[in-house]
Short mmCIF file of C-alpha atoms in Angstrom, two decimals:
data_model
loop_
_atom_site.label_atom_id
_atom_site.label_comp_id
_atom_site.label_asym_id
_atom_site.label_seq_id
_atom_site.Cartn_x
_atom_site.Cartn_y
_atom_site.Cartn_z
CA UNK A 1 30.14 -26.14 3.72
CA UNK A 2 29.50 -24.86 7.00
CA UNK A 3 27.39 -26.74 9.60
CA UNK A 4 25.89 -26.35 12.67
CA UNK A 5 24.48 -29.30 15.01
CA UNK A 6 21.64 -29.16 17.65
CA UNK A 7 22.04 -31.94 19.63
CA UNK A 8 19.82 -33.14 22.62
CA UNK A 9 20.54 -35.82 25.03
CA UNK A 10 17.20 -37.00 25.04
CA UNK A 11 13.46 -35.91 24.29
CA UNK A 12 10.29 -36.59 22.77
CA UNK A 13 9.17 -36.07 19.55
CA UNK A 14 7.96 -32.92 18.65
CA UNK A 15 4.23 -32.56 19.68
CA UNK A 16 1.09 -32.24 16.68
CA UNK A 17 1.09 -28.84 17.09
CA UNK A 18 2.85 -26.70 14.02
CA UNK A 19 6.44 -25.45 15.52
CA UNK A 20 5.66 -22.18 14.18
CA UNK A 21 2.40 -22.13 17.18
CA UNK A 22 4.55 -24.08 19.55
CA UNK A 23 7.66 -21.03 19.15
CA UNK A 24 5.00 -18.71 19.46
CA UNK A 25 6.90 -15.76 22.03
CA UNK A 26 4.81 -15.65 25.40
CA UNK A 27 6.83 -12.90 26.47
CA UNK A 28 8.06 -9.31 24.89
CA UNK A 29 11.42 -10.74 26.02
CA UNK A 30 10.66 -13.90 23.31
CA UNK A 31 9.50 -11.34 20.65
CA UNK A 32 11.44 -10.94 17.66
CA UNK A 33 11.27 -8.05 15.35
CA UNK A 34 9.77 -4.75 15.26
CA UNK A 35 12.55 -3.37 17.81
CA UNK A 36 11.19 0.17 16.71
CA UNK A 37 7.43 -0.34 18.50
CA UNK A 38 9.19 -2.57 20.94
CA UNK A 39 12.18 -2.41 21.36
CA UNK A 40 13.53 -1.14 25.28
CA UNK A 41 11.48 1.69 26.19
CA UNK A 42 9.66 1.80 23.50
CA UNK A 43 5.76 2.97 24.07
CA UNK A 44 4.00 -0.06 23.35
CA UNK A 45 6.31 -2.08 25.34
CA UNK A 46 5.90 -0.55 28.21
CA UNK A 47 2.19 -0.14 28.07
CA UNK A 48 2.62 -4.16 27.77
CA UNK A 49 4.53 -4.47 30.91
CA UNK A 50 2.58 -2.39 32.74
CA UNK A 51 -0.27 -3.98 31.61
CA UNK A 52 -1.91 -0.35 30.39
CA UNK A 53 -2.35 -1.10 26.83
CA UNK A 54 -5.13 1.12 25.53
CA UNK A 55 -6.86 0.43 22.58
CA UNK A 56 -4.79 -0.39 19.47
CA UNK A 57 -4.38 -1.53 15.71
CA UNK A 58 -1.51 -3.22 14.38
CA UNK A 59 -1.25 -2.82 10.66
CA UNK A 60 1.59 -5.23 8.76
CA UNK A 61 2.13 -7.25 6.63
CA UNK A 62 1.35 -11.62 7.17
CA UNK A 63 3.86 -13.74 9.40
CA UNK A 64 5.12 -9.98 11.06
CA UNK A 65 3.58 -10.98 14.70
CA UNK A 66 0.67 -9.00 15.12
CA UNK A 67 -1.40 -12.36 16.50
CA UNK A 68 1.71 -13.00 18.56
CA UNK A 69 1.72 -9.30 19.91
CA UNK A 70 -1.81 -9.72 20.85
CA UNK A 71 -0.87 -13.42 22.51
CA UNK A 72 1.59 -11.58 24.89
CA UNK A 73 -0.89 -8.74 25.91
CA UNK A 74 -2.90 -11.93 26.64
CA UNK A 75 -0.52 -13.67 29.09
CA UNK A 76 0.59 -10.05 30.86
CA UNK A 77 -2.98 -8.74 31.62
CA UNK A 78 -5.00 -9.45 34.76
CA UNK A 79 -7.82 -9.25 32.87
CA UNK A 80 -10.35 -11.11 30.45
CA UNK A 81 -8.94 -11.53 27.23
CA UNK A 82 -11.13 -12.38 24.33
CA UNK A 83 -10.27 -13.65 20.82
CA UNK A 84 -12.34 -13.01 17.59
CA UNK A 85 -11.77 -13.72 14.10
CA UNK A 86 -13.39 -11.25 11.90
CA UNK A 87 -13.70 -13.65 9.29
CA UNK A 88 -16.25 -16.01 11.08
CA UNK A 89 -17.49 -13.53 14.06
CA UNK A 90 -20.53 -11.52 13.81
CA UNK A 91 -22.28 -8.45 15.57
CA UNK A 92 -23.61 -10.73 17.85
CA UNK A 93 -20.77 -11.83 19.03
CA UNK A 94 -19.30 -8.69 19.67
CA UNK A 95 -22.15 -7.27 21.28
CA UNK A 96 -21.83 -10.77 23.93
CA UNK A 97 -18.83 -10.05 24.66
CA UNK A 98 -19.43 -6.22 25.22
CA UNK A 99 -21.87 -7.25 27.60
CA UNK A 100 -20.05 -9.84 29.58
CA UNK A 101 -17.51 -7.02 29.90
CA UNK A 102 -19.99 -4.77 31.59
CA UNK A 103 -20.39 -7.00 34.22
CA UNK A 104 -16.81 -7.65 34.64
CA UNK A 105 -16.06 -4.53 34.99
CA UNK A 106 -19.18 -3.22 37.33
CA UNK A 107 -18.89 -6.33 39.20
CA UNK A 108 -15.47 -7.43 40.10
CA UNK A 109 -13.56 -3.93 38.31
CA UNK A 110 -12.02 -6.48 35.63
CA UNK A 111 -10.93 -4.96 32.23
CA UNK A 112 -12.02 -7.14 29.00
CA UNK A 113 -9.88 -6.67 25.93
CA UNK A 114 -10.95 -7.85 22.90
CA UNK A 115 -8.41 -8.90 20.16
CA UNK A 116 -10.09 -9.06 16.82
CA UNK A 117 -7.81 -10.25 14.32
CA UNK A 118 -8.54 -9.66 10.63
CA UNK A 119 -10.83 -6.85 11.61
CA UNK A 120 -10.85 -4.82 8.11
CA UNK A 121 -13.08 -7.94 7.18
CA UNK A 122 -15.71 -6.31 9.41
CA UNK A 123 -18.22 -4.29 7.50
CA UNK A 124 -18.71 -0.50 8.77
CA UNK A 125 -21.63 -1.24 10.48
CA UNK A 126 -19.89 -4.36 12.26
CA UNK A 127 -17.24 -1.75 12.91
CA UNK A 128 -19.46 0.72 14.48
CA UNK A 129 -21.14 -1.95 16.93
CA UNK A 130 -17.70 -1.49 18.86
CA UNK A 131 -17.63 2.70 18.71
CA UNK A 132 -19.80 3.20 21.93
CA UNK A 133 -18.05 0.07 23.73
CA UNK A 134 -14.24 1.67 23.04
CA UNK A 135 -15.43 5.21 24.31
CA UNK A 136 -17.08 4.47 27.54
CA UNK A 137 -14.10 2.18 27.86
CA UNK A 138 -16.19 -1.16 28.37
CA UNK A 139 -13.22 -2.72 26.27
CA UNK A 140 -9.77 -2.45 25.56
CA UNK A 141 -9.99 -2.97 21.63
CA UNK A 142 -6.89 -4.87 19.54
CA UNK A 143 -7.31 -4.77 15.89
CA UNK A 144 -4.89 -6.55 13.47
CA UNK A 145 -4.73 -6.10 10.29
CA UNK A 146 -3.10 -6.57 6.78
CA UNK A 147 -4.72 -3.90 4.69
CA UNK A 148 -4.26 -0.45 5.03
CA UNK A 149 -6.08 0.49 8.09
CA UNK A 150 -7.06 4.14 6.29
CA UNK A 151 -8.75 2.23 3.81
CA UNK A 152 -10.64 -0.69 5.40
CA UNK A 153 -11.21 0.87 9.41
CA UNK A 154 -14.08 3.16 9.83
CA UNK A 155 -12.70 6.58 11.00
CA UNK A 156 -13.77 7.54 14.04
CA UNK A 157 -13.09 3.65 15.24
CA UNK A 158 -9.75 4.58 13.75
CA UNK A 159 -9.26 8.18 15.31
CA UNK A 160 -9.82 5.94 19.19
CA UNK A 161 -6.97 3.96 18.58
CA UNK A 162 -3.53 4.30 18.64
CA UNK A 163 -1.82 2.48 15.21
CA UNK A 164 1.28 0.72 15.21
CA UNK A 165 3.12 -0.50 11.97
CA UNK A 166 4.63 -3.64 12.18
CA UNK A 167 7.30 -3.80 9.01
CA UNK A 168 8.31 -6.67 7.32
CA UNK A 169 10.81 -8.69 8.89
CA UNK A 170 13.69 -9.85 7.65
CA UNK A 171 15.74 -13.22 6.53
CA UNK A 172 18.27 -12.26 9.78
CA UNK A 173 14.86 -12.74 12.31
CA UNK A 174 13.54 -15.86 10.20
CA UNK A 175 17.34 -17.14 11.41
CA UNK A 176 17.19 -15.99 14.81
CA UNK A 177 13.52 -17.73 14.90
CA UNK A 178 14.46 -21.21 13.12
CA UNK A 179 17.96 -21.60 15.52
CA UNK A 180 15.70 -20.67 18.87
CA UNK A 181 13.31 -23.38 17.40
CA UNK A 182 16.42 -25.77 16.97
CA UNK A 183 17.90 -25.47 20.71
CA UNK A 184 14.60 -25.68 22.30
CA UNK A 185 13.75 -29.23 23.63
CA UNK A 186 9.92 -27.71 25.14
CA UNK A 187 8.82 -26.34 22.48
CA UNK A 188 10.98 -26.77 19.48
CA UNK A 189 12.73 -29.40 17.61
CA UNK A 190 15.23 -29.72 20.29
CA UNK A 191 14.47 -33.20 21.15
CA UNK A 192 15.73 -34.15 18.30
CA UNK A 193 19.62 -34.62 16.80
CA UNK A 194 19.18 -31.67 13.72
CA UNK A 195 22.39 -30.63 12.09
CA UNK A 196 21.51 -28.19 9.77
CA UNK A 197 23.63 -26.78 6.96
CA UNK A 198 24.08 -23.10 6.79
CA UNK A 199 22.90 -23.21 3.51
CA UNK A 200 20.01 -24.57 3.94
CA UNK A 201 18.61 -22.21 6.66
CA UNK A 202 19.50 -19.15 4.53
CA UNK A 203 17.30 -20.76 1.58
CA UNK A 204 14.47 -20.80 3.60
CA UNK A 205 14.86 -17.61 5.63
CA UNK A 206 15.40 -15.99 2.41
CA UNK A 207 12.33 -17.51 0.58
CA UNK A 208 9.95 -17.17 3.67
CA UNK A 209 10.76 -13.18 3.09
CA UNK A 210 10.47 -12.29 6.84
CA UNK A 211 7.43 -14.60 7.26
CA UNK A 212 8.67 -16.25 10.83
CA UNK A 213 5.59 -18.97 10.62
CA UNK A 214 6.69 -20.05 6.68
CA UNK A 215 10.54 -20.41 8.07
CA UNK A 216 9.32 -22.04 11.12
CA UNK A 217 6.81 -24.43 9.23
CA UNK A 218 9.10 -25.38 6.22
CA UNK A 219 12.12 -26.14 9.03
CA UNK A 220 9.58 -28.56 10.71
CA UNK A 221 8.35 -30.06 7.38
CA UNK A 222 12.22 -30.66 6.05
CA UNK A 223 13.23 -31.98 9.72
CA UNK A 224 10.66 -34.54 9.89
CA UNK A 225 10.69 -35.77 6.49
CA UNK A 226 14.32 -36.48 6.08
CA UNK A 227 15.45 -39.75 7.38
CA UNK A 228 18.42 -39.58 10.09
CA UNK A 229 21.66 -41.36 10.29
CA UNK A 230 22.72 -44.23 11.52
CA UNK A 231 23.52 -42.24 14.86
CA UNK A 232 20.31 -40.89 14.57
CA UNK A 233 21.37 -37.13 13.07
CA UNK A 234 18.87 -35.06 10.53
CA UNK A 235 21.01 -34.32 8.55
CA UNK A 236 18.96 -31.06 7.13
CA UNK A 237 20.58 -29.96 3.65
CA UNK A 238 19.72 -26.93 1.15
CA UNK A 239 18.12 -29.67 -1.15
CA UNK A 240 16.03 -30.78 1.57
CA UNK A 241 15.19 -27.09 2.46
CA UNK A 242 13.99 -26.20 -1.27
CA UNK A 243 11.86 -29.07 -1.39
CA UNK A 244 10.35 -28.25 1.77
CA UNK A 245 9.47 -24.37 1.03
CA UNK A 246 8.52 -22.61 -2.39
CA UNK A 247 8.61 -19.61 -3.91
CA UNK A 248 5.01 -18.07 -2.25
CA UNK A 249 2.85 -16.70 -4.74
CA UNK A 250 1.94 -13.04 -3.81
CA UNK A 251 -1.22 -11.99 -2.71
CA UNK A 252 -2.33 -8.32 -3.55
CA UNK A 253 -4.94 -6.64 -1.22
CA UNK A 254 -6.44 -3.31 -2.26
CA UNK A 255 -3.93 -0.95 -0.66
CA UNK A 256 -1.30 -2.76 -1.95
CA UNK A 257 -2.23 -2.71 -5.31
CA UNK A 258 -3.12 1.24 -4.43
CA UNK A 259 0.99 1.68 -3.44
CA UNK A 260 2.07 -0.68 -6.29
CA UNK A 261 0.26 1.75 -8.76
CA UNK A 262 1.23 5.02 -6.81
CA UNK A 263 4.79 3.58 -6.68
CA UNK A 264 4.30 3.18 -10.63
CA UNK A 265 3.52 6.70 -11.52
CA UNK A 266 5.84 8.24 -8.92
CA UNK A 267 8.61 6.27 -11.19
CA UNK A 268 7.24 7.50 -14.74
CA UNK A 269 8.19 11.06 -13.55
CA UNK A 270 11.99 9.78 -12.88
CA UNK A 271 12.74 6.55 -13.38
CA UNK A 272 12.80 4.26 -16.37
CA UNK A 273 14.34 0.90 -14.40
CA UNK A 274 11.37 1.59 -11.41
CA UNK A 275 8.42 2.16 -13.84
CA UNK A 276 9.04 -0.82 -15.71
CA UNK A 277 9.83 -3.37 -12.70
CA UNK A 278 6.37 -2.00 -10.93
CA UNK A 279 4.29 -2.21 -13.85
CA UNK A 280 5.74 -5.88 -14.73
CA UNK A 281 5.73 -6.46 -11.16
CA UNK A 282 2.04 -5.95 -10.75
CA UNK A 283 0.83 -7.52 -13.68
CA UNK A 284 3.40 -10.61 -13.62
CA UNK A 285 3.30 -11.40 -9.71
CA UNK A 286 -0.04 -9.36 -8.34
CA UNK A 287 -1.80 -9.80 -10.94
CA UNK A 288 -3.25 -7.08 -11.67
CA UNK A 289 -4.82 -5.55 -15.07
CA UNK A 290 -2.60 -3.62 -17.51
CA UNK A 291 -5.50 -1.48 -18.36
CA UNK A 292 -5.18 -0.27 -14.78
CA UNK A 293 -1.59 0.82 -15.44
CA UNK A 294 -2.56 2.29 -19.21
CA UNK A 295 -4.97 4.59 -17.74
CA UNK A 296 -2.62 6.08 -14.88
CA UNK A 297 0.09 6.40 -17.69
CA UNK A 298 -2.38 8.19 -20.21
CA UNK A 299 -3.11 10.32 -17.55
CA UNK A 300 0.56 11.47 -16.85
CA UNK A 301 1.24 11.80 -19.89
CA UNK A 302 -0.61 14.91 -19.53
CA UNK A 303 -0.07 15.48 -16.20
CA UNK A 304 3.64 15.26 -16.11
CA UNK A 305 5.07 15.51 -19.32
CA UNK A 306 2.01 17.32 -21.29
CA UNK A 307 3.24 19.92 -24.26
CA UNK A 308 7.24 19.31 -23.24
CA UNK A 309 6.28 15.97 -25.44
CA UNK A 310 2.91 15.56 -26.76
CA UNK A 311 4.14 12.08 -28.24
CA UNK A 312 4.21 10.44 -25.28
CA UNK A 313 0.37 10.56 -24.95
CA UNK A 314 0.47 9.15 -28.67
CA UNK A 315 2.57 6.67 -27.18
CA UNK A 316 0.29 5.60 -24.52
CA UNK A 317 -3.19 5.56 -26.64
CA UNK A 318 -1.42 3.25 -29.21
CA UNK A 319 -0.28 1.15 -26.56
CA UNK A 320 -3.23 0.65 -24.79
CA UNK A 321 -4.72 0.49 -28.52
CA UNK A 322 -2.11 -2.53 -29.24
CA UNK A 323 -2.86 -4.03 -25.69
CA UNK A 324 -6.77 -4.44 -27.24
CA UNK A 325 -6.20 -5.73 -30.16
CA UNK A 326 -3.04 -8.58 -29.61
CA UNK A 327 -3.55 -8.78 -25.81
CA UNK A 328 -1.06 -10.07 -22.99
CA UNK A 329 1.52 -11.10 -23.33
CA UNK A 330 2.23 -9.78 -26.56
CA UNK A 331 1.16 -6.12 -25.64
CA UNK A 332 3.75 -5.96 -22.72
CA UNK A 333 6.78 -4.63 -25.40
CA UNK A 334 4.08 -2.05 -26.40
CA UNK A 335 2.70 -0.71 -23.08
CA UNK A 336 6.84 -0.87 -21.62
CA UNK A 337 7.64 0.93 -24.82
CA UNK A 338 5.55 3.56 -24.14
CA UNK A 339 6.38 3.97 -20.90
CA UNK A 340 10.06 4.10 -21.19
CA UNK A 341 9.26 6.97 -23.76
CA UNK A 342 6.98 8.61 -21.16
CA UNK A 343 9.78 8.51 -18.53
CA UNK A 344 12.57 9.72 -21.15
CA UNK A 345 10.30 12.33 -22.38
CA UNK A 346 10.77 16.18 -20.74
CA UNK A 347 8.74 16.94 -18.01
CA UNK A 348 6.03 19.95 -17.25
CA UNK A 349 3.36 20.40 -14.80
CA UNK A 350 2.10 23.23 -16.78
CA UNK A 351 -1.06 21.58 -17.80
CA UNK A 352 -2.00 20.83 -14.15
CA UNK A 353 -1.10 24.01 -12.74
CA UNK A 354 -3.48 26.13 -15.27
CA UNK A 355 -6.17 23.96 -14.26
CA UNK A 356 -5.73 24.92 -10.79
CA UNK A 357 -5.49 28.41 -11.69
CA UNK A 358 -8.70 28.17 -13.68
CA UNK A 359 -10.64 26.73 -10.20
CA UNK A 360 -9.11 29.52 -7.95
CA UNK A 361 -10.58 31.58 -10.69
CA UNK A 362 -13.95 30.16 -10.58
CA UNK A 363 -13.97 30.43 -6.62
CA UNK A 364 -13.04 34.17 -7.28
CA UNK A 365 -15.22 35.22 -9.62
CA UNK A 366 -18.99 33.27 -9.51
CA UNK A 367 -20.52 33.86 -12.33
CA UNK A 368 -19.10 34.17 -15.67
CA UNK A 369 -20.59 36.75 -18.11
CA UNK A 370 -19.32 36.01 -21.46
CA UNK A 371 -17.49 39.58 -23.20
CA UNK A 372 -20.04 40.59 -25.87
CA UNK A 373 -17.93 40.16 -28.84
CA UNK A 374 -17.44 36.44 -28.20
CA UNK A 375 -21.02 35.54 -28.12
CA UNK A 376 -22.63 34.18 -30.79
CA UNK A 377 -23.19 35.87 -34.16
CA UNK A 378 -24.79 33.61 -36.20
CA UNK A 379 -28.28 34.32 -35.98
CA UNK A 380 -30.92 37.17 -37.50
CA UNK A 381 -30.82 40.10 -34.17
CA UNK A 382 -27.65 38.88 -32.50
CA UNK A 383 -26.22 42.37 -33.74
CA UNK A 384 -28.91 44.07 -32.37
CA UNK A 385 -28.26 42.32 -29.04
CA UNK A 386 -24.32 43.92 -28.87
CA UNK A 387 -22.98 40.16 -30.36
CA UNK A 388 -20.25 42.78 -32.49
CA UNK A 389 -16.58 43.44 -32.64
CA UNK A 390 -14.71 40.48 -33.01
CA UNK A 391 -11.43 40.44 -34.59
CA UNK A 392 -10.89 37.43 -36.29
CA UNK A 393 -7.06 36.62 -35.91
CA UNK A 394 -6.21 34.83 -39.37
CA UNK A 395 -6.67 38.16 -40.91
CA UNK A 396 -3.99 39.79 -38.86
CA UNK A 397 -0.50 39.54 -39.22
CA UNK A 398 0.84 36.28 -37.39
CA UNK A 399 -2.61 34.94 -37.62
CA UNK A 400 -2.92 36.67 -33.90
CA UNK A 401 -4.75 40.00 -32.65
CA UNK A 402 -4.79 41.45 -29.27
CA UNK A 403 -8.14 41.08 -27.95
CA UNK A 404 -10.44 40.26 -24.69
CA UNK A 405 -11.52 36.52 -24.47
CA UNK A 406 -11.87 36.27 -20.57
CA UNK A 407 -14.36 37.74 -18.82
CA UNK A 408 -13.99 41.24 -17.35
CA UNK A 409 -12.96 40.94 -14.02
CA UNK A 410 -10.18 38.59 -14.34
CA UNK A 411 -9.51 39.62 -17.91
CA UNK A 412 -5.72 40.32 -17.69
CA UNK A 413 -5.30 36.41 -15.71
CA UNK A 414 -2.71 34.42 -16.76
CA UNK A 415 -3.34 30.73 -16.37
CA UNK A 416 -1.43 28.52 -18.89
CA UNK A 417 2.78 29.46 -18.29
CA UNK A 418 4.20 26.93 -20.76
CA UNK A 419 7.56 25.51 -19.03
CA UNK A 420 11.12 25.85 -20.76
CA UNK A 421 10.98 22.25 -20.90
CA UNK A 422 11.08 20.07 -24.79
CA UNK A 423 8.42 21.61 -26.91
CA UNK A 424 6.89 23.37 -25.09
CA UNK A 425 9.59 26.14 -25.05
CA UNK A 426 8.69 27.63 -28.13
CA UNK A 427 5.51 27.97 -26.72
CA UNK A 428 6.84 29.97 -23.80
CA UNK A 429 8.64 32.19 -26.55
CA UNK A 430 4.99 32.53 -28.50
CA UNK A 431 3.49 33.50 -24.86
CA UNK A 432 6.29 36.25 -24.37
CA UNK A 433 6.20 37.41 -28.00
CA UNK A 434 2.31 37.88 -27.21
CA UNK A 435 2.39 39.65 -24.51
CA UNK A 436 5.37 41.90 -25.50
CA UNK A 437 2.61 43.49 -27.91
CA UNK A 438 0.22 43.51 -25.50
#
């Protein structure tokens, strides 16, 4: 088994402060990750060196250093730097600090920038108490958040910022992160003998899944709970790591439970492996509802596959029918049944694309004037009114006649083109047959 040893010569004890705040990077230098916002001469690197950072959001995932970002914009700037957590802040608060920054800036020329972390917490009118405040350029505005900023920032609060996307990072930077955190006696666990097996690092890095403060945390937590040596060595091994970090239990937001059920119907139109992991995915480890995923696959089952299989909607409806009556988890062979048969089932878009037509049509024409012969028959006078010459088609060979059922000025429009696709190719051959005779 491989090993590595961090010895010091001497130290104190690690102070009360998590090692995960204490590693914290005070400099872009110290940052780790997200090499393609900062990495050299990269924008937002340089507008932190030069200390011109405008107003910005940072959008990513936990644990991905968007508060640690914000920290180092902190340290470089001359000016006032002001924290907020949208969580417990309020409009008064924000309107305080607006004002202090007036007279920071009108009396001494001092820029304020205000970091508020969590912001998509902030309600729109919370939001909008920092619109005028951005555009005058009373404050330089930070926002972090998890959630999709598209969904949860007001727009025009939005359109004033410049957004960077920090991505997940990876077990290689949880690594980098726990073996900075082992050599450094200030801030880290340097003070202390650690010899840590490979093994055991990897198992964490790997379970944190990028999340720098759960590696940094669950290193601290199996460090200071294992008993040393005689010679006074930690002797940190993978059975101490997996008792000292678990597997996290995943916490779905709105937009990602929007791109887990995008990323689910994207896969029904080509594959069957994808469409089942997402929708057992998001109902096993999010979650969420399988009616949510019944309804989005009843719906491309028309959308997608439509005439080329009309099973597959069959499929669906008795699925979501089964999911009713014998619930979860039982239901989950029915509802992955029917989605493996909507994935392996021919695909047409033939069904959307006549509804489109049909709207361009409607734009077109305005009013529709129903052809005479269609209208209604039934009634004493309706002949006197014009209501004659329908052909009624059973009584013509084929059970089809020729006739006008669109209205006159787009009567010769052609919305429904059945595909070549499953069944709906003999439809395509009934179409052509059709209009062969017309």
């Amino acid at each position: 088994m491989d090993l590595f040893t961090y010895r010091a010569e001497s130290g104190a004890a690690p102070g009360r402060q998590p090692l995960a705040e204490r590693m914290r990077a005070r400099s872009i230098d110290e940052y780790i990750g997200q090499e393609h916002i900062v990495g050299p001469g990269k924008l937002l690197r340089r507008a932190v060196e030069a200390d011109q950072v405008t107003s910005i959001i940072l959008f990513g995932p936990p644990g991905t250093g968007k508060t640690t970002l914000a920290t180092i914009i902190a340290n470089r700037t001359d000016g006032e730097f002001v924290r907020l957590n949208a969580v417990d802040a309020s409009v008064k608060d924000v309107r305080e600090t607006i004002e202090r920054a007036k007279e920071l800036r009108s009396l001494y020329d001092r820029k304020t920038i205000l970091f508020l972390d969590e912001v998509h917490r902030f309600k729109t009118s919370q939001q909008d108490a920092l619109l005028p405040a951005v555009e005058a350029g009373t404050i330089v505005f930070i926002g972090a958040t998890t959630e999709n900023p598209f969904h949860s920032i007001n727009g025009a609060l939005l359109s004033r910022s410049t957004l960077f996307r920090l991505e997940k990072l990876t077990p290689d930077h949880a690594l980098e992160a726990m073996r900075r955190a082992l050599l450094d006696r200030e801030r880290g666990l340097g003070a202390l003998t650690i010899r840590a097996d490979d093994d055991a690092l990897l198992h964490i890095a790997t379970v944190a899944g990028g999340d720098l403060r759960r590696a940094l945390n669950a290193l601290e937590l199996a460090a200071l709970t294992t008993p040393a040596d005689r010679d006074g060595t930690i002797h940190v091994t993978l059975a101490a790591a997996e008792e000292s970090i678990r597997q996290p239990t995943v916490a779905a937001d709105e937009s990602t439970q929007y791109d887990v059920l995008s990323a689910f119907h994207k896969s029904v139109r080509g594959s069957s492996d994808a469409a089942l992991f997402w929708f057992l995915y998001a109902v096993e480890k999010l979650g969420m509802d399988p009616m949510v995923f019944l309804r989005r696959l009843i719906v491309a089952c028309s959308e997608d596959i439509g005439l080329a299989n009309p099973q597959a909607m069959t499929q669906a409806v008795s699925a979501m029918d089964a999911y009713h009556k014998i619930g979860w988890p039982e239901a989950r062979y029915n509802i992955s049944q029917a989605i493996l048969f909507a994935v392996e089932s021919p695909k047409s878009d033939s069904i959307g694309l006549a509804m489109e037509r049909v709207y361009k049509a409607f734009d077109r024409l305005g009013a529709a004037e129903v052809p005479m012969h269609l209208r209604d028959g039934h009634y004493k006078g309706s002949q006197q009114l014009g209501h004659v010459g329908y052909k009624y088609p059973h009584h013509f060979p084929g059970h089809y006649v020729e006739q006008q059922y669109l209205p006159g000025p787009i009567r010769n429009e052609v919305f429904f083109e059945a595909s070549t696709q499953g069944t709906e190719a003999k439809m395509r051959e009934n179409q052509q047959r059709r209009r062969g005779r017309g």
